């Protein structure tokens, strides 16, 4: 199956009060693990790559080719969306040219009017090629590829203006952050989410999904969040399983140092984590 864009999938999720997971890939193991989970659960999935991860792996074309060819050799039959996560203006244009089926232009750190105008330009370029667009309004807390956000709440009027550009899904700051959540985190601001959902029909995106209590994510989904971004949770699961393998001395047994064996438990931990998250996101199986 070839890549699809996110339009029908996320519009259906918004109407059905469920969400579809957006999982970051970081290498070969991540890609295979995410695809395996999607295929085993028979659910659509969005695989995304950040600017930093794409640079680490090579470039945007290489990442797209990796995911595409793994879909082929793994006989993946569920819908897969190939997405740029937190791209700047140039990265979004590059991924549009590279054949991604979905891109995020993250202009939250720009003056609002510039964010608005550049979002309009990306929407025009992407929609001409049947590519979905995600935009962001209101800074998501934490760090993403060196950009540090303080976790401000999205302004409702600004969000309405960004949504009016024709973006296909919209990320709004509602107290969420990237990375690990600190002990003094106050939780999601559901009052602001309600204000946004009441006036915006565009599917909403919850960034920093790793670490938010499950019950809060589920509540946010019922209120209009249709796309939930997950990365840190998979990284932690991979690290814990790999550490356990090494601490058990398995890398010293036979050819346990072979990377195909050394990384296998970590890769399976990613698959298990993705499958668990898909379950409580409420993503329906494809019949």
Short mmCIF file of C-alpha atoms in Angstrom, two decimals, residues 46-173:
data_model
loop_
_atom_site.label_atom_id
_atom_site.label_comp_id
_atom_site.label_asym_id
_atom_site.label_seq_id
_atom_site.Cartn_x
_atom_site.Cartn_y
_atom_site.Cartn_z
CA UNK A 46 1.06 8.34 11.10
CA UNK A 47 4.84 7.95 11.03
CA UNK A 48 6.61 11.25 11.48
CA UNK A 49 10.17 12.46 11.49
CA UNK A 50 11.57 15.59 13.08
CA UNK A 51 14.16 17.78 11.39
CA UNK A 52 16.82 16.50 13.79
CA UNK A 53 16.00 12.83 13.28
CA UNK A 54 15.96 13.28 9.50
CA UNK A 55 19.41 14.86 9.65
CA UNK A 56 20.62 12.01 11.87
CA UNK A 57 19.34 9.39 9.41
CA UNK A 58 20.49 11.24 6.29
CA UNK A 59 17.79 13.44 4.82
CA UNK A 60 14.03 13.60 4.23
CA UNK A 61 14.13 11.54 1.05
CA UNK A 62 16.04 8.75 2.78
CA UNK A 63 13.50 8.61 5.62
CA UNK A 64 10.58 8.47 3.18
CA UNK A 65 12.32 5.74 1.19
CA UNK A 66 13.05 3.76 4.36
CA UNK A 67 9.43 3.82 5.51
CA UNK A 68 8.15 3.11 2.00
CA UNK A 69 10.41 0.13 1.45
CA UNK A 70 9.77 -1.32 4.90
CA UNK A 71 6.05 -1.14 4.11
CA UNK A 72 6.78 -3.14 0.96
CA UNK A 73 8.91 -5.86 2.51
CA UNK A 74 6.69 -6.16 5.60
CA UNK A 75 3.55 -6.35 3.42
CA UNK A 76 1.87 -3.50 5.30
CA UNK A 77 -1.77 -3.19 4.28
CA UNK A 78 -3.03 -0.53 6.73
CA UNK A 79 -3.02 3.17 5.78
CA UNK A 80 0.26 4.95 6.59
CA UNK A 81 0.71 8.73 6.58
CA UNK A 82 4.27 10.02 6.02
CA UNK A 83 4.60 13.23 8.01
CA UNK A 84 7.15 15.93 8.82
CA UNK A 85 7.03 16.80 12.52
CA UNK A 86 7.81 20.37 13.68
CA UNK A 87 9.23 21.52 10.38
CA UNK A 88 10.29 25.07 9.72
CA UNK A 89 9.30 26.82 6.50
CA UNK A 90 12.18 25.42 4.42
CA UNK A 91 11.80 21.91 5.80
CA UNK A 92 8.08 21.89 5.03
CA UNK A 93 8.75 22.94 1.42
CA UNK A 94 11.49 20.31 1.10
CA UNK A 95 9.19 17.54 2.32
CA UNK A 96 6.42 18.67 -0.02
CA UNK A 97 8.89 18.27 -2.90
CA UNK A 98 10.15 14.95 -1.50
CA UNK A 99 6.68 13.44 -1.67
CA UNK A 100 5.61 13.36 1.97
CA UNK A 101 1.84 13.08 2.26
CA UNK A 102 1.61 15.34 5.30
CA UNK A 103 3.74 18.15 6.71
CA UNK A 104 3.76 20.24 9.83
CA UNK A 105 4.81 23.83 9.48
CA UNK A 106 5.67 25.01 12.99
CA UNK A 107 5.74 28.80 12.98
CA UNK A 108 4.84 29.28 16.64
CA UNK A 109 8.17 31.02 17.36
CA UNK A 110 7.55 33.63 14.64
CA UNK A 111 5.52 36.83 15.05
CA UNK A 112 1.91 35.75 14.67
CA UNK A 113 1.28 37.56 11.38
CA UNK A 114 4.37 35.92 9.86
CA UNK A 115 3.25 32.51 11.14
CA UNK A 116 -0.15 33.15 9.54
CA UNK A 117 1.24 34.20 6.16
CA UNK A 118 3.74 31.37 5.94
CA UNK A 119 1.06 28.87 6.97
CA UNK A 120 -1.07 30.14 4.07
CA UNK A 121 1.85 29.65 1.68
CA UNK A 122 2.53 26.10 2.87
CA UNK A 123 -1.17 25.23 2.64
CA UNK A 124 -1.26 26.47 -0.97
CA UNK A 125 1.87 24.51 -1.96
CA UNK A 126 0.82 21.33 -0.15
CA UNK A 127 -2.82 21.23 -1.17
CA UNK A 128 -1.82 21.58 -4.82
CA UNK A 129 -0.19 18.16 -4.39
CA UNK A 130 -2.90 16.61 -2.18
CA UNK A 131 -0.68 16.86 0.91
CA UNK A 132 -2.11 17.46 4.39
CA UNK A 133 -0.88 20.36 6.51
CA UNK A 134 -0.58 20.74 10.28
CA UNK A 135 0.11 24.12 11.85
CA UNK A 136 0.78 25.24 15.40
CA UNK A 137 -0.45 28.14 17.47
CA UNK A 138 0.67 28.71 21.03
CA UNK A 139 4.01 27.29 22.10
CA UNK A 140 4.21 23.65 23.16
CA UNK A 141 6.43 23.47 26.24
CA UNK A 142 9.78 21.70 26.43
CA UNK A 143 12.43 21.30 23.73
CA UNK A 144 12.04 20.08 20.16
CA UNK A 145 15.18 20.13 17.96
CA UNK A 146 16.69 22.97 19.95
CA UNK A 147 13.52 25.10 19.96
CA UNK A 148 12.40 25.64 23.54
CA UNK A 149 8.76 26.46 24.20
CA UNK A 150 7.46 27.71 27.52
CA UNK A 151 4.12 25.98 27.23
CA UNK A 152 1.83 28.94 26.69
CA UNK A 153 -1.90 28.52 26.10
CA UNK A 154 -3.06 29.03 22.54
CA UNK A 155 -4.97 32.25 21.92
CA UNK A 156 -8.45 31.32 20.67
CA UNK A 157 -8.70 34.17 18.14
CA UNK A 158 -5.25 33.38 16.74
CA UNK A 159 -6.17 29.70 16.52
CA UNK A 160 -9.32 30.60 14.56
CA UNK A 161 -7.24 32.61 12.09
CA UNK A 162 -4.75 29.79 11.58
CA UNK A 163 -7.59 27.26 11.15
CA UNK A 164 -9.16 29.55 8.53
CA UNK A 165 -6.07 29.15 6.32
CA UNK A 166 -7.37 25.67 5.46
CA UNK A 167 -4.92 23.62 7.51
CA UNK A 168 -6.01 20.01 7.91
CA UNK A 169 -5.11 19.71 11.59
CA UNK A 170 -4.06 22.20 14.23
CA UNK A 171 -1.69 21.86 17.19
CA UNK A 172 -2.65 24.15 20.07
CA UNK A 173 -0.80 24.76 23.30
#
